[in-house]
Amino acid sequence: MSLSRMMKWITGGCEAFLGIPIVGGSFILSTTWGALLAMFILHVITLLITQKEKGSIAGSVIGMVTSFVGVIPIIGMIMHIATAVVLLIDAGKNES
């Protein structure tokens, strides 16, 4: 498994967790939005690795946007779920 694929699984799983109603929001608030900063950094790292491996960067870009939008309660939850779906589908694709 490539490093970019592994990072997409990790970031996708984290985004899925943050998208869980009440639980994800409570976690974000309990870290004083530090979780969103950590996710932004993870998405940047994933983007750089994926670019180097010439893979799809869409999930990481959406994830970086989500890290900023995540402060808005309902919109943030929807964005976390959408980002998780994009990243996990991309991670699950067969490598060519």
Coordinates of C-alpha atoms in Angstrom, one line a residue:
M1 CA 0.0 0.0 0.0
S2 CA 1.3 3.4 -0.9
L3 CA 1.9 6.1 1.7
S4 CA -0.6 8.4 0.1
R5 CA -3.3 5.7 0.2
M6 CA -2.5 5.0 3.9
M7 CA -2.7 8.8 4.7
K8 CA -6.1 9.0 2.9
W9 CA -7.4 6.1 5.0
I10 CA -6.2 7.9 8.2
T11 CA -7.5 11.3 7.3
G12 CA -10.8 9.9 5.9
G13 CA -11.3 8.0 9.2
C14 CA -10.6 11.1 11.3
E15 CA -13.0 13.1 9.1
A16 CA -15.7 10.5 9.5
F17 CA -15.2 10.7 13.3
L18 CA -15.5 14.5 13.3
G19 CA -18.7 14.2 11.2
I20 CA -20.5 12.2 13.8
P21 CA -23.3 14.4 15.1
I22 CA -22.7 15.8 18.7
V23 CA -19.7 13.5 19.2
G24 CA -17.5 15.1 16.6
G25 CA -18.6 18.6 17.5
S26 CA -18.0 18.0 21.2
F27 CA -14.5 16.7 20.4
I28 CA -13.7 19.7 18.3
L29 CA -14.9 22.1 21.1
S30 CA -13.1 20.1 23.8
T31 CA -9.8 20.7 21.9
T32 CA -10.7 24.4 21.5
W33 CA -10.7 23.8 17.7
G34 CA -7.2 22.3 17.9
A35 CA -8.6 19.2 16.1
L36 CA -9.4 21.3 13.1
L37 CA -5.8 22.7 13.0
A38 CA -4.4 19.2 13.3
M39 CA -6.6 18.0 10.5
F40 CA -5.5 20.9 8.3
I41 CA -1.9 19.9 8.9
L42 CA -2.7 16.2 8.1
H43 CA -4.4 17.2 4.9
V44 CA -1.5 19.4 3.8
I45 CA 0.9 16.4 4.5
T46 CA -1.4 14.1 2.6
L47 CA -1.6 16.5 -0.3
L48 CA 2.2 16.8 -0.6
I49 CA 2.7 13.0 -0.4
T50 CA -0.1 12.4 -3.0
Q51 CA 1.3 15.1 -5.3
K52 CA 4.7 13.4 -5.2
E53 CA 3.1 10.0 -6.0
K54 CA 1.0 11.7 -8.8
G55 CA -2.3 10.7 -7.2
S56 CA -5.7 12.5 -6.8
I57 CA -5.4 15.5 -4.4
A58 CA -9.2 16.3 -4.4
G59 CA -9.9 14.8 -1.0
S60 CA -7.0 16.7 0.7
V61 CA -8.0 20.0 -0.9
I62 CA -11.6 19.5 0.2
G63 CA -10.3 18.5 3.7
M64 CA -8.3 21.7 4.0
V65 CA -11.5 23.7 3.2
T66 CA -13.4 21.6 5.7
S67 CA -10.9 22.4 8.4
F68 CA -11.8 26.1 8.1
V69 CA -15.6 25.6 7.6
G70 CA -15.6 23.1 10.5
V71 CA -16.2 25.9 13.0
I72 CA -19.8 26.3 11.7
P73 CA -21.8 23.7 13.5
I74 CA -24.2 22.0 10.9
I75 CA -22.2 23.0 7.8
G76 CA -19.0 21.7 9.4
M77 CA -20.6 18.3 10.1
I78 CA -21.9 18.0 6.6
M79 CA -18.4 18.9 5.2
H80 CA -16.6 16.5 7.5
I81 CA -18.9 13.7 6.2
A82 CA -18.5 14.6 2.6
T83 CA -14.7 14.9 3.0
A84 CA -14.6 11.5 4.7
V85 CA -16.6 9.9 1.8
V86 CA -14.3 11.4 -0.9
L87 CA -11.1 10.4 1.0
L88 CA -12.2 6.9 1.8
I89 CA -13.5 6.2 -1.7
D90 CA -10.2 7.5 -3.1
A91 CA -8.2 5.4 -0.6
G92 CA -10.2 2.3 -1.5
K93 CA -9.6 2.5 -5.3
N94 CA -7.3 -0.1 -6.8
E95 CA -3.8 1.2 -7.6
S96 CA -2.9 1.0 -11.3

